[in-house]
mmCIF file of C-alpha atoms in Angstrom:
data_model
loop_
_atom_site.group_PDB
_atom_site.id
_atom_site.type_symbol
_atom_site.label_atom_id
_atom_site.label_comp_id
_atom_site.label_asym_id
_atom_site.label_seq_id
_atom_site.Cartn_x
_atom_site.Cartn_y
_atom_site.Cartn_z
ATOM 1 C CA ASP A 1 39.524 -4.779 63.786
ATOM 2 C CA VAL A 2 38.184 -1.254 63.252
ATOM 3 C CA GLY A 3 39.041 1.187 60.453
ATOM 4 C CA GLN A 4 38.178 4.820 61.065
ATOM 5 C CA ARG A 5 36.393 5.631 64.306
ATOM 6 C CA ALA A 6 35.325 8.597 66.394
ATOM 7 C CA GLY A 7 33.485 8.703 69.679
ATOM 8 C CA VAL A 8 32.932 10.290 73.047
ATOM 9 C CA GLY A 9 32.132 8.726 76.395
ATOM 10 C CA GLU A 10 31.050 9.828 79.836
ATOM 11 C CA VAL A 11 31.491 7.800 83.024
ATOM 12 C CA ARG A 12 29.760 8.536 86.332
ATOM 13 C CA LEU A 13 31.189 6.953 89.488
ATOM 14 C CA ARG A 14 29.706 6.451 92.955
ATOM 15 C CA ASP A 15 31.636 4.837 95.811
ATOM 16 C CA GLN A 16 34.364 3.887 93.336
ATOM 17 C CA ARG A 17 31.884 1.943 91.187
ATOM 18 C CA VAL A 18 30.658 2.769 87.710
ATOM 19 C CA GLU A 19 27.098 4.000 88.103
ATOM 20 C CA GLN A 20 26.483 5.210 84.554
ATOM 21 C CA LEU A 21 28.286 4.956 81.223
ATOM 22 C CA THR A 22 27.205 6.926 78.146
ATOM 23 C CA VAL A 23 28.789 6.315 74.743
ATOM 24 C CA GLU A 24 28.453 7.966 71.346
ATOM 25 C CA LEU A 25 30.411 6.152 68.646
ATOM 26 C CA GLN A 26 30.875 6.236 64.895
ATOM 27 C CA ALA A 27 33.100 3.686 63.150
ATOM 28 C CA GLN A 28 33.791 2.336 59.681
ATOM 29 C CA ARG A 29 35.004 -1.048 58.452
ATOM 30 C CA VAL A 30 34.378 -2.979 61.660
ATOM 31 C CA VAL A 31 35.468 -6.638 61.533
ATOM 32 C CA LEU A 32 34.919 -9.038 64.444
ATOM 33 C CA GLU A 33 36.011 -12.683 64.571
ATOM 34 C CA SER A 34 35.256 -15.421 67.075
ATOM 35 C CA THR A 35 38.037 -16.924 69.158
ATOM 36 C CA VAL A 36 36.328 -20.337 69.120
ATOM 37 C CA PRO A 37 35.881 -21.674 65.545
ATOM 38 C CA LEU A 38 32.731 -23.081 64.004
ATOM 39 C CA ASP A 39 32.541 -26.795 63.185
ATOM 40 C CA LEU A 40 31.014 -27.114 59.717
ATOM 41 C CA ALA A 41 29.218 -30.159 58.315
ATOM 42 C CA ASP A 42 32.143 -30.952 55.988
ATOM 43 C CA GLY A 43 34.521 -31.252 58.953
ATOM 44 C CA ARG A 44 36.207 -27.888 58.588
ATOM 45 C CA ALA A 45 36.681 -25.572 61.558
ATOM 46 C CA VAL A 46 36.513 -21.893 60.601
ATOM 47 C CA PRO A 47 36.135 -18.703 62.662
ATOM 48 C CA ALA A 48 32.793 -16.925 62.623
ATOM 49 C CA SER A 49 32.993 -13.296 61.579
ATOM 50 C CA ALA A 50 30.803 -10.184 61.585
ATOM 51 C CA ARG A 51 31.631 -7.401 59.138
ATOM 52 C CA PHE A 52 30.026 -3.977 59.234
ATOM 53 C CA ASP A 53 30.761 -1.192 56.761
ATOM 54 C CA ARG A 54 29.761 1.438 59.294
ATOM 55 C CA LEU A 55 28.481 1.681 62.845
ATOM 56 C CA LYS A 56 26.790 4.596 64.594
ATOM 57 C CA THR A 57 25.382 4.330 68.088
ATOM 58 C CA THR A 58 24.344 6.181 71.201
ATOM 59 C CA ALA A 59 23.961 4.032 74.305
ATOM 60 C CA ARG A 60 23.610 4.481 78.063
ATOM 61 C CA TRP A 61 24.297 1.808 80.680
ATOM 62 C CA THR A 62 23.222 2.418 84.283
ATOM 63 C CA MET A 63 23.987 0.323 87.380
ATOM 64 C CA ARG A 64 21.956 0.724 90.568
ATOM 65 C CA GLY A 65 22.603 -1.769 93.314
ATOM 66 C CA GLU A 66 22.500 -5.201 91.734
ATOM 67 C CA GLU A 67 20.322 -4.109 88.824
ATOM 68 C CA TRP A 68 21.437 -2.621 85.494
ATOM 69 C CA GLN A 69 19.679 -0.891 82.629
ATOM 70 C CA LEU A 70 20.705 -0.402 79.013
ATOM 71 C CA GLN A 71 19.122 2.119 76.668
ATOM 72 C CA VAL A 72 20.104 2.335 73.001
ATOM 73 C CA PRO A 73 18.143 5.183 71.430
ATOM 74 C CA GLU A 74 20.243 5.014 68.256
ATOM 75 C CA LEU A 75 22.104 2.133 66.627
ATOM 76 C CA GLU A 76 22.568 2.076 62.861
ATOM 77 C CA ILE A 77 24.688 -0.545 61.119
ATOM 78 C CA GLY A 78 25.726 -0.601 57.476
ATOM 79 C CA GLN A 79 26.226 -4.145 56.223
ATOM 80 C CA ALA A 80 26.592 -5.623 52.717
ATOM 81 C CA GLY A 81 25.388 -2.479 50.978
ATOM 82 C CA GLY A 82 22.300 -2.138 53.187
ATOM 83 C CA SER A 83 21.429 -0.423 56.438
ATOM 84 C CA ALA A 84 20.032 -1.993 59.596
ATOM 85 C CA SER A 85 18.613 -0.354 62.697
ATOM 86 C CA LEU A 86 18.485 -1.524 66.300
ATOM 87 C CA GLY A 87 17.511 1.838 67.750
ATOM 88 C CA GLY A 88 15.038 1.923 70.614
ATOM 89 C CA LEU A 89 16.429 -1.187 72.304
ATOM 90 C CA ARG A 90 15.890 -1.232 76.067
ATOM 91 C CA ALA A 91 17.100 -3.856 78.512
ATOM 92 C CA ARG A 92 17.348 -4.329 82.248
ATOM 93 C CA GLY A 93 18.834 -7.095 84.312
ATOM 94 C CA GLY A 94 19.413 -8.436 87.797
ATOM 95 C CA ASP A 95 17.169 -11.089 89.327
ATOM 96 C CA ARG A 96 15.000 -10.594 86.260
ATOM 97 C CA LEU A 97 15.952 -9.879 82.649
ATOM 98 C CA ALA A 98 13.849 -7.863 80.239
ATOM 99 C CA ILE A 99 14.619 -6.897 76.634
ATOM 100 C CA VAL A 100 12.125 -4.836 74.646
ATOM 101 C CA ALA A 101 12.235 -2.993 71.338
ATOM 102 C CA ASP A 102 9.694 -1.574 68.935
ATOM 103 C CA GLU A 103 11.672 -2.732 65.886
ATOM 104 C CA LEU A 104 14.945 -4.625 65.348
ATOM 105 C CA ASP A 105 16.818 -5.786 62.266
ATOM 106 C CA LEU A 106 17.806 -9.422 62.711
ATOM 107 C CA ALA A 107 20.865 -9.611 60.417
ATOM 108 C CA PRO A 108 23.448 -7.830 62.629
ATOM 109 C CA VAL A 109 22.081 -9.521 65.757
ATOM 110 C CA ALA A 110 22.463 -12.969 64.167
ATOM 111 C CA ALA A 111 25.998 -12.139 62.982
ATOM 112 C CA LEU A 112 27.036 -11.056 66.481
ATOM 113 C CA LEU A 113 25.402 -14.059 68.168
ATOM 114 C CA SER A 114 27.326 -16.441 65.891
ATOM 115 C CA LEU A 115 30.553 -15.164 67.484
ATOM 116 C CA SER A 116 29.590 -16.360 70.966
ATOM 117 C CA ASP A 117 30.771 -19.772 72.151
ATOM 118 C CA ARG A 118 28.021 -19.681 74.798
ATOM 119 C CA LEU A 119 25.524 -20.705 72.120
ATOM 120 C CA PRO A 120 25.196 -24.373 71.100
ATOM 121 C CA PRO A 121 27.653 -25.162 68.271
ATOM 122 C CA ARG A 122 24.903 -26.167 65.843
ATOM 123 C CA LEU A 123 23.034 -22.898 66.420
ATOM 124 C CA ARG A 124 26.223 -20.872 65.876
ATOM 125 C CA SER A 125 26.890 -22.725 62.634
ATOM 126 C CA PHE A 126 23.301 -22.187 61.461
ATOM 127 C CA LEU A 127 23.426 -18.427 62.153
ATOM 128 C CA SER A 128 26.750 -18.071 60.353
ATOM 129 C CA GLN A 129 25.780 -20.044 57.236
ATOM 130 C CA ALA A 130 22.051 -19.309 56.874
ATOM 131 C CA ARG A 131 22.687 -15.579 57.470
ATOM 132 C CA PRO A 132 19.094 -14.862 58.576
ATOM 133 C CA THR A 133 17.592 -11.476 57.808
ATOM 134 C CA ALA A 134 14.231 -10.123 58.953
ATOM 135 C CA VAL A 135 12.640 -7.218 60.764
ATOM 136 C CA LEU A 136 11.375 -7.998 64.267
ATOM 137 C CA HIS A 137 8.519 -5.873 65.616
ATOM 138 C CA GLU A 138 7.223 -5.489 69.185
ATOM 139 C CA VAL A 139 10.076 -7.534 70.612
ATOM 140 C CA SER A 140 9.641 -8.632 74.216
ATOM 141 C CA VAL A 141 11.891 -11.120 76.056
ATOM 142 C CA HIS A 142 11.734 -11.726 79.821
ATOM 143 C CA ARG A 143 13.689 -14.017 82.131
ATOM 144 C CA LEU A 144 12.017 -14.807 85.425
ATOM 145 C CA PRO A 145 13.877 -15.310 88.737
ATOM 146 C CA ASN A 146 13.688 -19.087 88.230
ATOM 147 C CA GLY A 147 15.589 -18.723 84.950
ATOM 148 C CA ALA A 148 12.624 -19.429 82.661
ATOM 149 C CA LEU A 149 12.332 -17.350 79.499
ATOM 150 C CA ARG A 150 9.207 -16.086 77.805
ATOM 151 C CA GLY A 151 8.806 -13.686 74.929
ATOM 152 C CA SER A 152 7.129 -12.678 71.705
ATOM 153 C CA ALA A 153 7.782 -10.805 68.469
ATOM 154 C CA ARG A 154 6.265 -10.219 65.054
ATOM 155 C CA VAL A 155 8.541 -11.372 62.244
ATOM 156 C CA SER A 156 8.497 -9.679 58.847
ATOM 157 C CA GLY A 157 10.258 -10.919 55.709
ATOM 158 C CA LEU A 158 12.457 -13.683 57.138
ATOM 159 C CA VAL A 159 15.144 -14.873 54.713
ATOM 160 C CA LEU A 160 17.398 -17.910 55.301
ATOM 161 C CA GLN A 161 20.137 -18.776 52.803
ATOM 162 C CA PRO A 162 20.473 -22.437 51.722
ATOM 163 C CA HIS A 163 23.590 -24.106 53.094
ATOM 164 C CA ASP A 164 25.038 -27.613 53.230
ATOM 165 C CA LYS A 165 21.990 -29.754 52.448
ATOM 166 C CA GLN A 166 19.521 -27.438 54.157
ATOM 167 C CA PRO A 167 16.910 -25.436 52.187
ATOM 168 C CA GLY A 168 16.609 -21.683 52.265
ATOM 169 C CA VAL A 169 13.423 -19.631 52.512
ATOM 170 C CA HIS A 170 12.427 -16.117 51.518
ATOM 171 C CA GLY A 171 9.463 -14.066 52.707
ATOM 172 C CA VAL A 172 8.328 -15.803 55.905
ATOM 173 C CA SER A 173 6.258 -13.545 58.174
ATOM 174 C CA GLY A 174 4.206 -14.191 61.258
ATOM 175 C CA ALA A 175 3.997 -14.069 65.046
ATOM 176 C CA LEU A 176 6.395 -15.850 67.419
ATOM 177 C CA ARG A 177 5.696 -16.722 71.046
ATOM 178 C CA PHE A 178 7.752 -18.852 73.418
ATOM 179 C CA ASP A 179 8.075 -19.763 77.085
ATOM 180 C CA ALA A 180 9.672 -22.449 79.237
ATOM 181 C CA ARG A 181 7.381 -25.109 77.733
ATOM 182 C CA GLY A 182 8.286 -24.376 74.100
ATOM 183 C CA GLY A 183 7.352 -22.029 71.294
ATOM 184 C CA ALA A 184 4.869 -21.472 68.492
ATOM 185 C CA PHE A 185 5.002 -19.591 65.186
ATOM 186 C CA THR A 186 1.819 -18.513 63.423
ATOM 187 C CA PHE A 187 2.275 -17.790 59.714
ATOM 188 C CA ALA A 188 0.952 -14.566 58.217
ATOM 189 C CA PRO A 189 -0.797 -14.821 54.817
ATOM 190 C CA GLY A 190 1.576 -14.514 51.879
ATOM 191 C CA THR A 191 3.833 -16.336 49.442
ATOM 192 C CA VAL A 192 7.018 -18.010 50.653
ATOM 193 C CA ARG A 193 9.823 -19.039 48.310
ATOM 194 C CA VAL A 194 11.783 -22.200 49.104
ATOM 195 C CA ASP A 195 15.269 -22.527 47.585
ATOM 196 C CA TRP A 196 16.801 -26.003 47.970
ATOM 197 C CA PRO A 197 19.558 -26.577 45.395
ATOM 198 C CA VAL A 198 20.165 -30.211 46.383
ATOM 199 C CA GLY A 199 16.462 -31.147 46.307
ATOM 200 C CA LEU A 200 14.737 -28.829 43.823
ATOM 201 C CA ARG A 201 15.661 -27.925 40.261
ATOM 202 C CA GLN A 202 14.380 -24.401 40.795
ATOM 203 C CA PRO A 203 12.943 -22.354 43.693
ATOM 204 C CA LEU A 204 9.383 -23.228 44.659
ATOM 205 C CA ASP A 205 6.723 -20.684 45.661
ATOM 206 C CA MET A 206 4.164 -21.826 48.203
ATOM 207 C CA SER A 207 1.639 -20.500 50.699
ATOM 208 C CA LEU A 208 2.051 -21.440 54.350
ATOM 209 C CA ARG A 209 -0.803 -21.257 56.854
ATOM 210 C CA GLY A 210 -1.477 -22.222 60.411
ATOM 211 C CA THR A 211 0.764 -22.548 63.446
ATOM 212 C CA VAL A 212 3.923 -24.565 63.996
ATOM 213 C CA ALA A 213 4.662 -25.501 67.620
#
């Protein structure tokens, strides 16, 4: 569901195929809901939703042969009184997949991913209830021809809300790396707050160091 919206688009065809699509869009009060509900720990099944107060984007999608490219020089999203940016996102696909960005806000990405039934149900439920927020820097994700993924990013100010019996955290920063064999997260120096209503009387501040793999 979309409230007010305005936009322009340009389509370039070659041999009756879309070769390039350019879109400029502004919208307000955007509400998206999943068609496949989430299964919560208490047994309820509810739809996942993503709500954005405003959306402004410029994007270009190009198809050449069996390979495609996506460039998003501008993407600003207003959500819950704040503003998030995904501008500078670049992706290409075909036999290989590559996604790179200098800086991405995690909150709108997590909200959109929770709508997809292609993700494992437990991951969808976690994204919807924990509502993760963070800024990702130097994002790089690659899929090789054999299907293996590898990537890295710097994470700044990760926040996870407590839900069900799971604790929440505030202020986690560090470096993430992963490949087909697994992943590792190296904590940056700083104070992390743990909020666990079912296990702690009050939030606990602690310092995390080292690497988790």
